mmCIF file of C-alpha atoms in Angstrom:
data_model
loop_
_atom_site.group_PDB
_atom_site.id
_atom_site.type_symbol
_atom_site.label_atom_id
_atom_site.label_comp_id
_atom_site.label_asym_id
_atom_site.label_seq_id
_atom_site.Cartn_x
_atom_site.Cartn_y
_atom_site.Cartn_z
ATOM 1 C CA MET A 30 -24.133 -38.423 -33.634
ATOM 2 C CA SER A 31 -27.305 -40.143 -34.880
ATOM 3 C CA ALA A 32 -27.474 -42.452 -31.848
ATOM 4 C CA LYS A 33 -26.959 -39.507 -29.464
ATOM 5 C CA ASN A 34 -29.675 -37.471 -31.198
ATOM 6 C CA LYS A 35 -32.107 -40.405 -31.080
ATOM 7 C CA GLU A 36 -31.458 -40.700 -27.343
ATOM 8 C CA VAL A 37 -32.178 -36.969 -26.866
ATOM 9 C CA VAL A 38 -35.538 -37.396 -28.612
ATOM 10 C CA ARG A 39 -36.327 -40.604 -26.702
ATOM 11 C CA ARG A 40 -35.519 -38.894 -23.394
ATOM 12 C CA PHE A 41 -37.686 -35.886 -24.311
ATOM 13 C CA ASN A 42 -40.644 -38.146 -25.116
ATOM 14 C CA ILE A 43 -40.413 -40.032 -21.835
ATOM 15 C CA GLU A 44 -39.260 -37.327 -19.406
ATOM 16 C CA VAL A 45 -41.183 -34.377 -20.828
ATOM 17 C CA ILE A 46 -44.273 -35.676 -22.619
ATOM 18 C CA GLN A 47 -44.966 -38.784 -20.554
ATOM 19 C CA ASN A 48 -43.651 -37.692 -17.138
ATOM 20 C CA GLY A 49 -44.278 -33.926 -17.347
ATOM 21 C CA ASN A 50 -40.795 -32.996 -16.133
ATOM 22 C CA GLU A 51 -40.536 -29.232 -16.642
ATOM 23 C CA GLU A 52 -36.896 -29.064 -15.529
ATOM 24 C CA GLU A 53 -35.933 -31.562 -18.253
ATOM 25 C CA PHE A 54 -38.056 -29.624 -20.757
ATOM 26 C CA ARG A 55 -36.225 -26.368 -19.996
ATOM 27 C CA ALA A 56 -32.834 -28.111 -20.189
ATOM 28 C CA MET A 57 -33.629 -29.782 -23.525
ATOM 29 C CA MET A 58 -34.985 -26.775 -25.439
ATOM 30 C CA ALA A 59 -32.685 -24.486 -27.413
ATOM 31 C CA PRO A 60 -33.410 -20.832 -26.599
ATOM 32 C CA ASP A 61 -34.194 -20.103 -30.264
ATOM 33 C CA PHE A 62 -36.308 -23.267 -30.749
ATOM 34 C CA ILE A 63 -38.941 -23.102 -33.523
ATOM 35 C CA ASN A 64 -42.054 -25.302 -33.592
ATOM 36 C CA HIS A 65 -43.120 -25.502 -37.244
ATOM 37 C CA ALA A 66 -46.201 -27.586 -36.368
ATOM 38 C CA VAL A 67 -48.230 -24.834 -34.684
ATOM 39 C CA PRO A 68 -51.253 -23.305 -36.425
ATOM 40 C CA GLU A 69 -50.470 -20.149 -38.368
ATOM 41 C CA GLY A 70 -50.431 -17.051 -36.209
ATOM 42 C CA MET A 71 -49.792 -18.940 -32.958
ATOM 43 C CA PRO A 72 -46.595 -18.644 -30.894
ATOM 44 C CA ASN A 73 -43.962 -21.106 -32.126
ATOM 45 C CA GLY A 74 -41.281 -20.989 -29.446
ATOM 46 C CA PRO A 75 -40.583 -23.467 -26.660
ATOM 47 C CA GLU A 76 -43.744 -22.544 -24.767
ATOM 48 C CA SER A 77 -45.872 -23.806 -27.674
ATOM 49 C CA MET A 78 -44.590 -27.322 -26.977
ATOM 50 C CA TRP A 79 -44.943 -27.073 -23.194
ATOM 51 C CA ASN A 80 -48.493 -25.719 -23.546
ATOM 52 C CA THR A 81 -49.549 -28.716 -25.647
ATOM 53 C CA PHE A 82 -48.214 -31.255 -23.166
ATOM 54 C CA GLN A 83 -48.946 -29.556 -19.858
ATOM 55 C CA ASN A 84 -52.154 -27.613 -20.547
ATOM 56 C CA ILE A 85 -53.912 -29.709 -23.207
ATOM 57 C CA LEU A 86 -52.854 -33.364 -23.011
ATOM 58 C CA ARG A 87 -51.895 -33.843 -19.350
ATOM 59 C CA PRO A 88 -55.157 -32.483 -17.821
ATOM 60 C CA ALA A 89 -57.252 -34.538 -20.275
ATOM 61 C CA LEU A 90 -55.441 -37.881 -20.187
ATOM 62 C CA SER A 91 -54.699 -39.968 -17.133
ATOM 63 C CA ASP A 92 -52.074 -42.688 -17.403
ATOM 64 C CA LEU A 93 -50.486 -40.751 -20.283
ATOM 65 C CA THR A 94 -47.943 -42.975 -22.014
ATOM 66 C CA VAL A 95 -45.628 -42.438 -24.982
ATOM 67 C CA THR A 96 -44.732 -45.508 -27.004
ATOM 68 C CA ILE A 97 -41.962 -45.053 -29.559
ATOM 69 C CA HIS A 98 -42.394 -47.439 -32.488
ATOM 70 C CA ASP A 99 -39.640 -46.258 -34.850
ATOM 71 C CA GLN A 100 -36.835 -43.728 -34.942
ATOM 72 C CA VAL A 101 -34.725 -42.818 -37.955
ATOM 73 C CA ALA A 102 -31.856 -40.359 -37.730
ATOM 74 C CA GLU A 103 -29.998 -38.622 -40.520
ATOM 75 C CA GLY A 104 -27.612 -35.754 -39.942
ATOM 76 C CA ASP A 105 -29.021 -33.560 -37.191
ATOM 77 C CA LYS A 106 -32.657 -34.686 -37.640
ATOM 78 C CA VAL A 107 -34.539 -37.505 -35.917
ATOM 79 C CA THR A 108 -37.879 -38.782 -37.213
ATOM 80 C CA THR A 109 -40.016 -40.623 -34.679
ATOM 81 C CA ARG A 110 -43.245 -42.587 -35.111
ATOM 82 C CA LYS A 111 -44.984 -42.863 -31.774
ATOM 83 C CA THR A 112 -48.306 -43.183 -29.996
ATOM 84 C CA ILE A 113 -49.445 -40.961 -27.154
ATOM 85 C CA SER A 114 -52.129 -42.805 -25.228
ATOM 86 C CA GLY A 115 -54.144 -42.520 -22.049
ATOM 87 C CA VAL A 116 -57.610 -42.543 -20.557
ATOM 88 C CA HIS A 117 -59.800 -39.559 -21.450
ATOM 89 C CA THR A 118 -60.653 -38.386 -17.919
ATOM 90 C CA GLY A 119 -60.623 -34.608 -18.467
ATOM 91 C CA THR A 120 -61.787 -32.134 -21.091
ATOM 92 C CA LEU A 121 -59.728 -32.403 -24.278
ATOM 93 C CA LEU A 122 -60.004 -29.338 -26.529
ATOM 94 C CA GLY A 123 -63.648 -28.832 -25.548
ATOM 95 C CA VAL A 124 -64.649 -32.516 -25.540
ATOM 96 C CA PRO A 125 -65.770 -33.554 -22.030
ATOM 97 C CA ALA A 126 -64.271 -36.653 -20.438
ATOM 98 C CA THR A 127 -65.576 -39.952 -21.813
ATOM 99 C CA GLY A 128 -63.551 -42.422 -19.758
ATOM 100 C CA ARG A 129 -62.433 -44.067 -23.004
ATOM 101 C CA GLU A 130 -58.884 -45.106 -23.787
ATOM 102 C CA ILE A 131 -57.470 -43.046 -26.637
ATOM 103 C CA ALA A 132 -54.375 -43.253 -28.804
ATOM 104 C CA ILE A 133 -52.955 -40.362 -30.806
ATOM 105 C CA SER A 134 -50.585 -41.436 -33.583
ATOM 106 C CA VAL A 135 -47.720 -39.019 -34.153
ATOM 107 C CA ILE A 136 -44.881 -38.675 -36.631
ATOM 108 C CA ASP A 137 -42.473 -35.896 -35.869
ATOM 109 C CA ILE A 138 -39.111 -34.647 -37.013
ATOM 110 C CA VAL A 139 -36.806 -32.903 -34.582
ATOM 111 C CA ARG A 140 -33.605 -31.078 -35.430
ATOM 112 C CA VAL A 141 -31.205 -31.595 -32.556
ATOM 113 C CA GLN A 142 -28.399 -29.102 -31.977
ATOM 114 C CA ASP A 143 -25.909 -29.499 -29.128
ATOM 115 C CA GLY A 144 -28.152 -32.080 -27.452
ATOM 116 C CA ARG A 145 -31.209 -29.792 -27.467
ATOM 117 C CA TYR A 146 -34.390 -29.415 -29.509
ATOM 118 C CA ALA A 147 -33.753 -26.710 -32.131
ATOM 119 C CA GLU A 148 -36.712 -27.267 -34.496
ATOM 120 C CA HIS A 149 -39.816 -29.469 -34.655
ATOM 121 C CA TRP A 150 -42.187 -30.517 -37.438
ATOM 122 C CA GLY A 151 -45.026 -32.935 -36.833
ATOM 123 C CA LEU A 152 -48.247 -34.600 -37.903
ATOM 124 C CA ASN A 153 -50.740 -36.335 -35.627
ATOM 125 C CA THR A 154 -54.199 -37.877 -35.538
ATOM 126 C CA LEU A 155 -55.594 -35.719 -32.712
ATOM 127 C CA SER A 156 -58.397 -34.340 -34.920
ATOM 128 C CA ASN A 157 -59.510 -37.903 -35.749
ATOM 129 C CA VAL A 158 -59.435 -38.836 -32.059
ATOM 130 C CA LEU A 159 -61.535 -35.778 -31.169
ATOM 131 C CA ALA A 160 -64.090 -36.664 -33.858
ATOM 132 C CA LYS A 161 -64.426 -40.201 -32.463
ATOM 133 C CA LEU A 162 -64.746 -38.925 -28.880
ATOM 134 C CA SER A 163 -67.566 -36.596 -29.930
ATOM 135 C CA LYS A 164 -69.645 -39.550 -31.152
ATOM 136 C CA PRO A 165 -71.888 -41.221 -28.556
#
C-alpha cells in the first residue's frame, strides 16, 4: 500500500503540478478532498489546489519543474520533500517578472484514499522566495 500511495503522489507532482494536466488532476482528487494548507477563510476543496498550480505558479514560472527529493509513507499518508523550480517570467503574487531562476522548497503530507488525494497539509518557502524577488 505504501509503495502504491507514493506512486500516486509522485504521479500527481509530475502530471498535475509540473505538466498541468487537468484531466489527471480531476481523476486523482477525491470528491470530498480537504486542503488543510489554505489560509483561513479560503476555499479548501480540490479547486484550491488547482488554483495554486494553474493560476498562480504556471503563469509566473516558465520551465516549471518538480524535483522529488524524499518520500516517506506510513499507513495512508505520504510525506514528500520536493522543490518546485522555474524561471520567473510572469507576475507571481504581485511581484513582476524578474527573469531569475527560483526554487520553492516544499514539504507536504497527503492522505491517499482509493488511489486519490483525500487530504493535504503542507509547508513551503514561497514567502521567502517572494521576499528575495522583491529585492533589486
